[in-house]
Coordinates of C-alpha atoms in Angstrom, one line a residue:
M1 CA 40.3 153.6 34.2
K2 CA 42.4 156.0 36.7
K3 CA 40.8 155.5 40.1
P4 CA 42.4 157.9 43.4
V5 CA 44.2 155.7 46.3
I6 CA 44.9 157.0 49.6
A7 CA 48.3 154.5 51.0
I8 CA 49.2 155.4 54.6
G9 CA 52.2 153.2 56.0
L10 CA 52.9 152.6 59.6
D11 CA 56.8 152.4 59.7
A12 CA 57.6 149.0 61.1
A13 CA 54.5 148.5 62.9
E14 CA 54.8 144.7 63.4
P15 CA 51.8 142.6 62.6
S16 CA 51.4 140.1 65.4
V17 CA 50.8 143.1 67.9
I18 CA 48.6 145.1 65.3
E19 CA 46.3 142.3 65.1
K20 CA 46.2 141.8 68.6
W21 CA 45.0 145.2 69.3
M22 CA 42.6 145.2 66.6
S23 CA 41.0 142.5 67.9
Q24 CA 41.1 143.3 71.4
G25 CA 39.4 146.5 69.6
H26 CA 42.0 149.0 71.1
L27 CA 42.9 150.1 67.2
Q28 CA 39.0 150.9 66.1
T29 CA 39.8 152.8 62.8
M30 CA 42.1 150.2 61.4
R31 CA 39.9 147.2 62.7
R32 CA 36.7 148.8 60.9
L33 CA 38.9 149.0 57.5
R34 CA 40.4 145.3 57.9
D35 CA 36.8 144.0 59.0
Q36 CA 35.3 145.9 55.7
G37 CA 38.0 144.9 53.5
T38 CA 41.3 142.9 53.2
Y39 CA 43.8 141.8 55.0
G40 CA 47.2 139.7 54.6
R41 CA 50.7 139.6 56.0
L42 CA 53.7 140.8 53.8
K43 CA 57.3 138.8 53.8
N44 CA 60.0 141.1 53.5
F45 CA 63.9 140.2 53.3
E46 CA 65.3 138.3 56.1
A47 CA 69.0 140.0 56.1
F48 CA 69.5 144.1 56.0
S49 CA 65.8 144.2 57.6
A50 CA 66.7 148.2 58.9
E51 CA 68.4 149.3 55.7
T52 CA 66.4 148.1 52.6
P53 CA 62.7 147.8 53.3
W54 CA 61.7 151.3 51.9
T55 CA 63.7 151.1 49.1
T56 CA 61.9 147.6 48.1
F57 CA 58.7 149.4 48.5
L58 CA 59.5 152.2 46.2
T59 CA 61.5 150.6 43.4
G60 CA 59.4 147.3 43.6
C61 CA 62.7 145.9 43.1
S62 CA 65.1 143.6 45.6
P63 CA 68.0 144.7 46.8
E64 CA 70.3 142.3 44.9
K65 CA 68.6 144.6 41.5
T66 CA 69.5 147.7 42.9
G67 CA 72.7 147.3 44.8
F68 CA 71.4 149.1 47.4
W69 CA 72.0 147.6 51.1
S70 CA 72.5 150.2 53.8
F71 CA 73.3 153.6 54.3
L72 CA 76.4 153.4 55.0
G73 CA 79.5 152.6 53.0
F74 CA 82.3 151.1 52.7
R75 CA 84.8 152.6 51.1
E76 CA 87.0 149.8 49.0
G77 CA 91.1 150.2 49.5
T78 CA 90.4 152.1 52.5
Y79 CA 89.4 151.1 56.4
D80 CA 87.0 153.7 56.1
F81 CA 83.2 154.2 56.2
Y82 CA 80.8 156.8 55.2
T83 CA 77.2 157.8 54.9
K84 CA 75.8 157.0 51.9
A85 CA 71.6 158.2 52.6
A86 CA 69.0 157.0 50.4
Y87 CA 69.4 155.4 47.1
D88 CA 69.6 157.7 44.2
Y89 CA 66.7 155.9 42.1
N90 CA 68.9 156.8 38.9
E91 CA 68.5 153.7 37.8
Y92 CA 64.9 152.7 39.4
S93 CA 62.9 155.5 40.2
P94 CA 60.0 155.6 42.7
F95 CA 57.0 153.5 41.8
Y96 CA 54.8 156.8 41.9
A97 CA 56.9 158.7 39.4
L98 CA 54.3 158.5 36.7
G99 CA 54.6 161.6 34.2
E100 CA 52.0 164.1 33.9
D101 CA 49.7 161.5 33.5
Y102 CA 48.8 161.3 37.2
R103 CA 48.4 163.4 39.8
V104 CA 50.5 162.2 42.8
A105 CA 50.8 163.6 46.5
V106 CA 53.7 162.3 48.9
F107 CA 54.3 163.5 52.2
D108 CA 57.0 162.5 54.6
M109 CA 58.0 159.3 52.6
P110 CA 61.0 158.0 54.0
Q111 CA 64.3 157.2 52.1
A112 CA 63.0 158.7 49.6
R113 CA 64.2 161.5 47.0
L114 CA 62.5 164.4 45.2
S115 CA 61.8 163.2 41.5
D116 CA 60.7 165.5 38.7
K117 CA 58.9 162.5 37.3
V118 CA 55.7 163.6 39.7
N119 CA 53.2 165.6 38.9
G120 CA 51.6 167.0 41.9
L121 CA 53.5 167.6 45.4
Q122 CA 56.4 166.1 47.2
V123 CA 57.5 166.8 51.0
L124 CA 60.5 164.6 52.5
A125 CA 62.4 164.9 55.6
W126 CA 59.5 166.5 57.8
G127 CA 59.5 164.1 60.6
A128 CA 60.1 160.9 59.1
H129 CA 62.0 157.8 60.9
S130 CA 65.6 157.8 59.4
P131 CA 64.2 160.1 56.1
Q132 CA 68.5 159.9 54.9
V133 CA 67.7 162.9 52.9
A134 CA 67.9 166.5 53.8
S135 CA 64.4 168.4 54.0
G136 CA 62.7 169.8 51.2
S137 CA 59.9 169.6 48.8
L138 CA 58.7 170.7 45.3
P139 CA 57.3 172.9 45.1
N140 CA 60.4 174.4 46.5
S141 CA 58.2 176.7 48.8
L142 CA 55.7 174.1 50.2
F143 CA 57.9 172.8 52.9
Q144 CA 58.2 176.1 54.4
E145 CA 54.8 177.1 53.8
L146 CA 53.5 173.9 55.6
V147 CA 56.0 174.7 58.7
D148 CA 54.6 178.1 59.0
K149 CA 50.7 176.7 59.3
H150 CA 51.4 173.9 60.9
G151 CA 54.4 173.6 62.7
E152 CA 57.9 171.7 62.5
H153 CA 57.6 167.8 63.6
P154 CA 59.6 168.0 67.1
G155 CA 60.7 164.4 66.8
L156 CA 62.4 165.0 63.5
H157 CA 66.1 163.0 64.0
N158 CA 65.2 163.6 67.7
D159 CA 63.0 160.4 68.2
Y160 CA 65.3 157.8 70.2
S161 CA 66.2 157.5 73.4
V162 CA 68.1 154.6 75.5
C163 CA 65.6 151.9 76.7
L164 CA 67.0 151.9 80.4
D165 CA 66.4 156.5 80.8
L166 CA 62.9 156.0 81.5
K167 CA 62.9 159.7 81.8
A168 CA 63.8 160.6 78.1
T169 CA 61.8 158.1 77.0
L170 CA 58.4 159.4 78.6
R171 CA 59.7 163.1 77.5
L172 CA 59.8 160.9 73.7
Q173 CA 56.0 160.1 73.8
K174 CA 55.0 163.6 74.0
I175 CA 57.4 164.3 70.8
L176 CA 55.7 161.5 68.8
E177 CA 52.0 162.2 70.1
T178 CA 52.5 166.3 68.7
G179 CA 54.1 165.0 65.6
I180 CA 51.2 162.4 64.7
G181 CA 48.6 165.1 65.3
R182 CA 50.5 167.8 63.3
R183 CA 50.8 165.0 60.6
A184 CA 47.3 164.7 60.5
T185 CA 46.2 168.2 60.0
I186 CA 48.9 168.4 57.3
C187 CA 47.5 165.5 55.5
Q188 CA 43.4 166.5 55.9
D189 CA 45.1 170.1 54.1
L190 CA 46.9 168.6 51.5
L191 CA 44.2 166.3 50.6
Q192 CA 41.6 168.8 49.9
R193 CA 44.1 170.7 47.8
D194 CA 43.8 168.8 44.4
S195 CA 42.0 165.7 43.0
W196 CA 44.7 163.1 44.1
N197 CA 45.4 159.7 42.0
L198 CA 47.8 158.9 44.6
F199 CA 48.4 160.6 48.1
L200 CA 51.1 158.8 50.3
T201 CA 52.2 159.5 53.7
V202 CA 53.9 157.0 56.4
F203 CA 53.6 157.2 59.9
G204 CA 57.2 157.0 61.3
E205 CA 56.1 157.5 64.9
A206 CA 55.2 153.8 64.6
H207 CA 58.5 153.0 63.9
S208 CA 60.0 155.3 67.5
L209 CA 57.6 153.8 69.0
G210 CA 58.7 150.6 67.8
H211 CA 62.1 151.1 68.8
N212 CA 61.9 153.0 71.9
F213 CA 58.5 151.9 74.1
W214 CA 58.6 147.6 73.6
Q215 CA 60.2 147.4 76.9
L216 CA 57.3 149.0 78.4
S217 CA 54.6 147.2 76.2
Q218 CA 55.5 143.8 75.2
P219 CA 56.3 141.3 78.3
E220 CA 58.5 138.8 76.3
H221 CA 61.2 141.9 76.6
P222 CA 63.6 141.0 79.4
L223 CA 63.1 144.2 81.0
Y224 CA 59.1 144.5 81.3
E225 CA 59.1 143.2 84.5
D226 CA 61.3 145.8 85.8
L227 CA 60.2 148.9 83.9
S228 CA 56.9 148.7 83.3
P229 CA 55.5 149.1 86.7
R230 CA 57.4 152.2 86.9
V231 CA 55.1 154.0 84.3
S232 CA 50.9 154.4 84.2
G233 CA 49.2 152.6 81.1
D234 CA 51.0 151.3 77.6
P235 CA 52.9 154.1 76.2
M236 CA 53.1 151.9 72.9
L237 CA 49.6 151.2 72.6
E238 CA 48.9 155.0 73.0
G239 CA 50.9 156.2 70.9
F240 CA 49.5 153.6 67.7
Q241 CA 45.6 154.8 69.4
A242 CA 46.9 158.2 68.4
I243 CA 47.7 157.1 65.1
D244 CA 44.4 155.1 64.5
R245 CA 42.4 158.2 65.4
A246 CA 44.8 160.1 62.7
I247 CA 44.1 157.6 60.1
G248 CA 40.4 158.2 61.0
K249 CA 41.2 162.4 60.6
I250 CA 43.1 161.8 57.1
L251 CA 40.3 159.9 55.5
A252 CA 37.8 161.9 56.7
K253 CA 39.2 164.4 54.0
A254 CA 39.5 161.1 51.1
P255 CA 37.5 161.0 48.1
K256 CA 34.3 158.7 49.0
D257 CA 35.4 156.5 46.1
A258 CA 38.9 155.9 46.9
H259 CA 40.8 152.8 47.5
V260 CA 42.5 153.1 50.8
V261 CA 45.6 151.1 51.9
I262 CA 47.6 151.0 55.5
F263 CA 50.3 148.9 55.2
S264 CA 53.4 148.0 56.9
A265 CA 56.8 146.7 54.8
H266 CA 58.1 145.4 57.9
G267 CA 57.7 144.7 61.8
M268 CA 59.7 145.2 65.0
G269 CA 60.1 143.1 68.0
P270 CA 62.2 142.7 71.2
N271 CA 65.5 143.8 70.3
T272 CA 67.7 141.1 69.4
M273 CA 70.0 143.0 67.1
D274 CA 71.7 146.3 68.4
V275 CA 74.1 144.8 71.3
P276 CA 74.6 141.6 69.5
S277 CA 75.6 143.3 65.8
T278 CA 77.3 146.5 67.3
T279 CA 79.1 144.7 70.8
F280 CA 79.2 141.2 70.5
L281 CA 80.4 140.8 67.0
A282 CA 83.0 143.4 67.1
E283 CA 84.4 142.0 70.4
F284 CA 84.4 138.3 69.0
L285 CA 86.1 139.4 66.0
Y286 CA 89.1 141.1 68.2
R287 CA 89.5 137.9 70.6
H288 CA 89.4 135.8 67.1
S289 CA 92.6 137.8 65.9
F290 CA 94.0 138.3 68.8
P291 CA 93.7 135.3 70.6
G292 CA 94.2 135.5 74.7
K293 CA 93.1 139.0 74.5
F294 CA 89.9 141.3 75.0
A295 CA 89.0 144.9 74.4
L296 CA 85.1 145.6 76.0
A297 CA 83.0 143.7 77.9
N298 CA 84.9 140.6 79.5
G299 CA 82.4 138.9 81.3
G300 CA 84.7 136.5 83.3
E301 CA 85.1 132.8 83.1
L302 CA 82.5 130.6 81.4
G303 CA 80.4 129.1 83.9
T304 CA 81.2 131.5 86.6
P305 CA 78.0 133.1 88.1
L306 CA 76.3 136.0 85.9
E307 CA 75.7 139.5 86.9
A308 CA 71.7 140.3 86.8
I309 CA 70.4 142.1 84.0
M310 CA 70.8 146.0 84.0
T311 CA 68.0 147.9 84.9
K312 CA 69.9 151.2 85.6
M313 CA 73.2 152.7 83.9
K314 CA 75.7 154.1 86.3
W315 CA 76.3 157.0 83.8
N316 CA 73.7 159.0 81.8
Y317 CA 74.3 157.8 78.1
W318 CA 75.0 154.4 76.9
E319 CA 78.3 154.7 75.6
R320 CA 79.7 156.4 78.6
H321 CA 78.9 153.1 80.5
L322 CA 79.9 150.5 77.6
W323 CA 83.4 152.5 77.0
G324 CA 84.2 151.6 80.8
T325 CA 84.2 148.2 80.2
K326 CA 87.2 148.7 77.8
Y327 CA 90.3 146.6 79.4
D328 CA 93.4 148.5 80.3
P329 CA 96.5 147.4 81.9
N330 CA 96.7 150.2 83.8
P331 CA 94.4 149.7 87.2
I332 CA 94.2 153.5 87.8
R333 CA 93.3 154.5 83.9
R334 CA 90.4 151.3 84.4
F335 CA 89.6 152.7 87.5
L336 CA 89.1 156.2 86.2
R337 CA 87.7 155.4 82.9
R338 CA 84.7 153.8 85.0
E339 CA 84.0 155.6 87.8
T340 CA 85.1 159.0 87.4
P341 CA 82.3 161.4 87.4
T342 CA 80.9 162.7 83.6
K343 CA 82.0 166.3 84.1
L344 CA 85.2 165.3 85.0
F345 CA 85.5 162.7 83.0
E346 CA 85.1 164.7 80.0
L347 CA 88.2 166.9 80.9
I348 CA 90.7 163.6 81.6
E349 CA 89.3 161.2 79.0
P350 CA 92.0 162.6 76.3
W351 CA 94.8 161.6 78.7
L352 CA 93.1 158.6 79.7
D353 CA 93.1 157.3 76.0
S354 CA 96.1 159.1 74.7
S355 CA 98.2 155.5 74.4
K356 CA 100.9 155.6 71.5
E357 CA 100.2 152.1 70.5
T358 CA 97.1 151.4 67.8
D359 CA 93.7 150.7 69.9
L360 CA 90.2 151.2 70.2
I361 CA 89.3 154.9 69.6
S362 CA 86.9 156.3 72.0
P363 CA 83.6 157.4 71.0
F364 CA 84.2 160.6 72.6
R365 CA 87.6 161.2 70.7
L366 CA 85.4 159.7 67.5
T367 CA 82.3 162.0 67.7
K368 CA 85.0 165.1 67.4
E369 CA 86.2 163.2 64.2
T370 CA 83.2 161.9 62.4
D371 CA 79.6 162.1 62.3
V372 CA 78.9 158.7 61.1
V373 CA 77.8 156.3 64.0
P374 CA 80.4 157.3 66.6
Y375 CA 78.1 155.9 69.2
Q376 CA 78.3 152.1 67.9
P377 CA 81.0 150.0 69.3
A378 CA 82.0 148.2 66.1
S379 CA 83.5 151.8 64.8
W380 CA 85.5 152.1 68.1
Y381 CA 88.0 149.0 66.7
M382 CA 88.6 150.8 63.4
P383 CA 91.9 151.5 64.2
L384 CA 92.8 147.8 64.7
W385 CA 90.8 146.6 61.5
P386 CA 94.6 146.7 59.4
K387 CA 95.5 143.7 62.1
M388 CA 92.7 141.9 62.2
K389 CA 91.1 139.2 59.7
A390 CA 88.0 139.9 60.1
F391 CA 86.0 143.0 61.3
A392 CA 82.4 143.8 62.3
L393 CA 81.2 147.0 59.9
P394 CA 78.8 149.2 61.9
S395 CA 75.4 148.1 61.4
F396 CA 71.7 149.0 62.1
A397 CA 70.3 145.5 62.0
E398 CA 72.4 142.0 61.2
G399 CA 76.0 141.7 62.0
Y400 CA 77.9 142.4 58.8
I401 CA 81.3 140.9 58.6
R402 CA 83.9 142.5 56.0
I403 CA 87.0 140.0 55.8
N404 CA 90.5 141.8 55.5
L405 CA 91.4 140.4 52.2
Q406 CA 94.6 140.8 50.4
G407 CA 94.3 142.6 46.9
R408 CA 91.2 144.2 48.1
E409 CA 91.9 145.7 51.6
P410 CA 95.0 148.1 51.8
Q411 CA 96.5 145.9 54.4
G412 CA 94.7 143.0 54.0
L413 CA 96.0 140.0 55.6
V414 CA 93.6 136.7 54.4
P415 CA 94.9 135.4 50.7
P416 CA 92.5 134.9 48.6
S417 CA 93.5 131.1 49.0
E418 CA 92.4 130.9 52.2
Y419 CA 89.3 133.5 52.0
D420 CA 86.9 130.7 51.5
A421 CA 88.5 128.5 55.1
L422 CA 88.2 131.5 57.0
C423 CA 84.6 132.3 56.0
D424 CA 83.9 128.6 57.3
E425 CA 86.0 128.8 60.0
L426 CA 83.6 132.0 61.4
I427 CA 80.5 130.3 60.6
Q428 CA 81.7 127.3 61.8
K429 CA 82.5 129.4 65.8
L430 CA 79.7 131.7 65.3
Y431 CA 77.0 128.7 65.2
A432 CA 78.7 127.9 68.7
L433 CA 77.6 131.0 70.4
K434 CA 75.1 131.1 72.9
D435 CA 73.0 133.8 75.1
A436 CA 74.5 132.9 78.1
R437 CA 71.2 133.4 80.2
K438 CA 68.9 131.0 78.6
G439 CA 71.3 128.9 76.2
V440 CA 69.9 130.0 73.1
P441 CA 72.0 129.8 70.2
M442 CA 72.4 133.5 69.2
I443 CA 72.3 133.0 64.7
K444 CA 69.4 132.0 62.7
D445 CA 71.1 132.0 59.6
I446 CA 74.6 133.2 58.4
I447 CA 74.7 134.9 54.3
K448 CA 77.8 134.4 52.6
T449 CA 77.3 137.6 50.2
R450 CA 80.3 136.6 47.5
K451 CA 80.6 133.1 45.7
S452 CA 84.7 133.8 45.7
A453 CA 87.3 135.9 47.2
S454 CA 87.6 137.5 43.2
D455 CA 83.9 138.3 43.1
R456 CA 83.8 142.2 42.6
N457 CA 80.3 142.5 41.4
P458 CA 79.7 146.4 42.5
K459 CA 75.8 145.5 43.6
L460 CA 77.1 143.4 46.0
S461 CA 76.9 144.3 49.6
D462 CA 80.2 145.6 51.5
P463 CA 79.9 142.7 54.1
D464 CA 81.3 139.4 53.3
L465 CA 79.2 137.4 55.9
V466 CA 75.9 138.8 57.2
I467 CA 74.8 137.2 60.7
V468 CA 71.0 136.9 60.9
W469 CA 70.3 136.7 64.9
Q470 CA 67.7 134.5 66.6
D471 CA 65.0 136.9 67.3
E472 CA 63.5 134.7 70.1
Y473 CA 65.3 136.9 73.6
A474 CA 66.9 140.1 73.7
T475 CA 70.4 139.5 74.5
D476 CA 72.8 141.1 77.1
V477 CA 75.4 138.5 77.6
V478 CA 76.8 135.5 75.1
E479 CA 79.3 132.9 75.3
S480 CA 81.2 131.3 73.1
P481 CA 83.6 128.3 73.7
D482 CA 86.1 129.9 71.4
V483 CA 86.7 133.5 73.0
G484 CA 84.5 133.5 76.2
R485 CA 82.2 135.5 77.5
I486 CA 81.1 139.1 76.4
G487 CA 79.0 140.9 78.8
P488 CA 76.6 141.5 80.1
V489 CA 75.7 144.9 78.7
P490 CA 72.9 147.3 79.3
H491 CA 70.3 147.4 76.4
Y492 CA 70.4 150.0 74.1
R493 CA 67.0 150.4 72.2
A494 CA 64.3 148.5 73.4
G495 CA 62.9 147.0 70.0
S496 CA 64.6 145.9 66.9
H497 CA 63.4 145.2 63.2
R498 CA 61.7 142.1 62.0
S499 CA 61.0 140.8 58.1
E500 CA 57.2 141.2 58.6
G501 CA 54.6 143.7 57.3
F502 CA 51.0 143.6 56.7
I503 CA 48.6 145.2 54.4
I504 CA 44.9 146.4 54.8
A505 CA 42.6 147.2 51.7
N506 CA 39.4 148.7 51.7
G507 CA 37.5 150.2 48.9
P508 CA 35.3 149.8 46.2
G509 CA 35.4 146.0 44.8
I510 CA 38.0 145.0 47.7
A511 CA 36.8 142.0 49.0
S512 CA 35.2 142.3 52.6
G513 CA 36.4 140.2 55.6
V514 CA 38.6 138.5 54.0
N515 CA 42.4 137.7 55.1
F516 CA 44.4 136.8 51.5
G517 CA 47.2 135.0 53.4
R518 CA 50.7 136.7 52.7
G519 CA 52.3 138.3 49.9
H520 CA 55.4 139.8 49.7
A521 CA 56.5 143.4 50.1
L522 CA 57.6 143.4 46.8
D523 CA 53.9 143.1 46.4
L524 CA 53.0 146.4 47.4
A525 CA 54.2 149.0 44.5
P526 CA 52.6 146.7 42.0
T527 CA 49.2 146.5 44.1
I528 CA 48.9 150.6 44.6
L529 CA 49.9 151.2 40.9
E530 CA 46.7 148.4 39.8
L531 CA 44.3 150.1 42.2
M532 CA 45.1 153.6 40.6
G533 CA 44.6 152.0 37.3
A534 CA 48.3 153.0 36.6
P535 CA 50.6 151.0 34.7
I536 CA 53.1 148.3 36.3
P537 CA 56.8 148.6 35.0
E538 CA 58.0 145.1 33.9
Y539 CA 61.1 145.3 35.6
F540 CA 59.3 144.9 39.2
E541 CA 59.8 141.8 40.8
G542 CA 56.3 141.6 42.8
K543 CA 52.8 141.4 41.5
P544 CA 49.8 142.9 42.6
L545 CA 47.9 141.3 45.7
P546 CA 44.8 139.2 45.3
L547 CA 42.6 142.2 47.2
L548 CA 39.6 142.6 44.4
A549 CA 36.6 140.1 45.1
T550 CA 36.3 139.2 41.7
E551 CA 40.1 138.3 41.8
L552 CA 39.9 136.1 45.2
V553 CA 36.6 133.9 43.5
N554 CA 38.8 133.5 40.6
S555 CA 42.2 132.1 42.6

C-alpha cells in the first residue's frame, strides 16, 4: 500500500549538537517530532567523509560498489587532476527513480543528477552546498519559474568564509537565513502542487553553518575563546533554529497521513582535516622526498617555543598568508612575498615566482590556469610530483597519498617491487606525527586501498593511502621526528566532517518516544522506500530501520 513520505535532510548536521539543542528546547519542531516518534544515530564510512555520503544515500550502495570516491579525479598516465563532479548514476540510479508508479518531487538534492525515471519534478542546484551539478530541473522550465516567483538562493556557490574573517562570516549568516526562508516557501509551494508519494529536500544551509560558524558556537574549537566574545549570540544555533522553524512551515502543508523523516547522512565537528590534508600532508611528503629541504610553513627546530595560535591574518585571504611562508633562498623575494601589501603584491607576484627551476606553483598563477581547487596547497606542489616518491592529492576531508609508481605514473620513481615497502615506511612515519601543542597523535587510521602495486581495479580510489585524522583537536601545527615542525598556519574552515548522522521518523504506526540505537547511512534509502510501500532493490547494501511500533516489539 502506497503511503506519502516527506523526507527532509539536514546536510552534515552533527547529531551530538542537534541532540543537545533539542534537549535544551532550542529546536522545538525537531524535538516534538523526536518525542512523538523514533530517533537513532546513523554511522557512515570513516574515510572519504566529505565526498561520498550523498552518493551512498542516493544509491543505497557503498563507494566500493559504485566506484565513486571523490568529486576530483586523478588522470592515470598523467600528473593532472580534474573535476568529476557528481556520480553519473548510470549503474545505480537514485533510489527515488521509481518510474510511472510513484509521484516524486525532489527539490535541491545535493550531488544528484536529473533522472528521466522520475515521475514528477526535480530541481537541482538551487541552493545546495557543493551541488556538483549545474542548476536545472525537470520539467525544464520549473527552475526559472521558481526563481522568478520566490527568488534565487544568495548562497549558491557562495556559502563559505575563512573562519578568521569575522566580517565575511557574519555576512554569510544573513545569506543563509535568506536561503532558509526561501527554501521553506518553495517547498510549501511544491508540496501543494500534487499528491506526492515522496517529497525530498535537503537543507544545504546546515552544512554551511557547521563549516563556517563552529568557532563561534562550540567551546572545543581552539578559536572559540578568542572569537566568540566578538559576536552577539550563537550564529550557528540561530541558523539551525531558522531551519527548525522552516521544517515546521513545510510540514504544515504536508498530508496528515504522511510519514516524516528528518535525517543527516553525516555530521560535523571542529575542523581537524582541512589544514592537515591540504597543507601538512603535502609538506610532509615534500620533505620526505627531498630530505633537508622544506617548501612551506617551516616552524623552526623541534623543542623551540611555539608561536601563539593565529586569531588574525595579516592579509585578507588565507592563500596569501600561507604562500607568504614559502621558502626562498633569496631574502629579498622572501621578504616581498611575506610583507608586500596585496595590491602591489599582485603586480610583482609574477616576477617573484618566475624561477626557471621546477618549484611549487603559486596559487595566483594556478588560478589563472585552472578552476580546480587552486586554493588548496596540495595542488601547489603539482609541478614537483614527478620528482617525488609520493605526493598528496587535493582533498576536501581525509588525506590522500598517491605513490609515484613506475609503469603507472609517466615518470614513476618507485618500482612495483618497492611499493609495499614505501607504503609501510610512510605509514610508520605518519603515525609518529603529533600535534605540537597538545601532543595528540595526528593519525587515527591509515587505509591502504590496494592489495598490491599491480591492482588496477577501475573502481578503486585514486590514492594508495588514505589518512583518517584524529578528531580530538583542530590542529594548526604538527611535529615529526623525521621531517620536523610544520606550522603554525592559520585555521581555514571552522568545521569539518564526521561520520555519524541521525534520523527522526514520525507518522502513522511509527513508535513514539523510542531510540532504536544505531543504524547505517546505507539504511536510509531502503527505510524511505519501505515507508512509501515501494520495492527495495536487491542490490541495496542496507536494510530498513526498525521504525514501526510492530517492528520494535518484534525485535
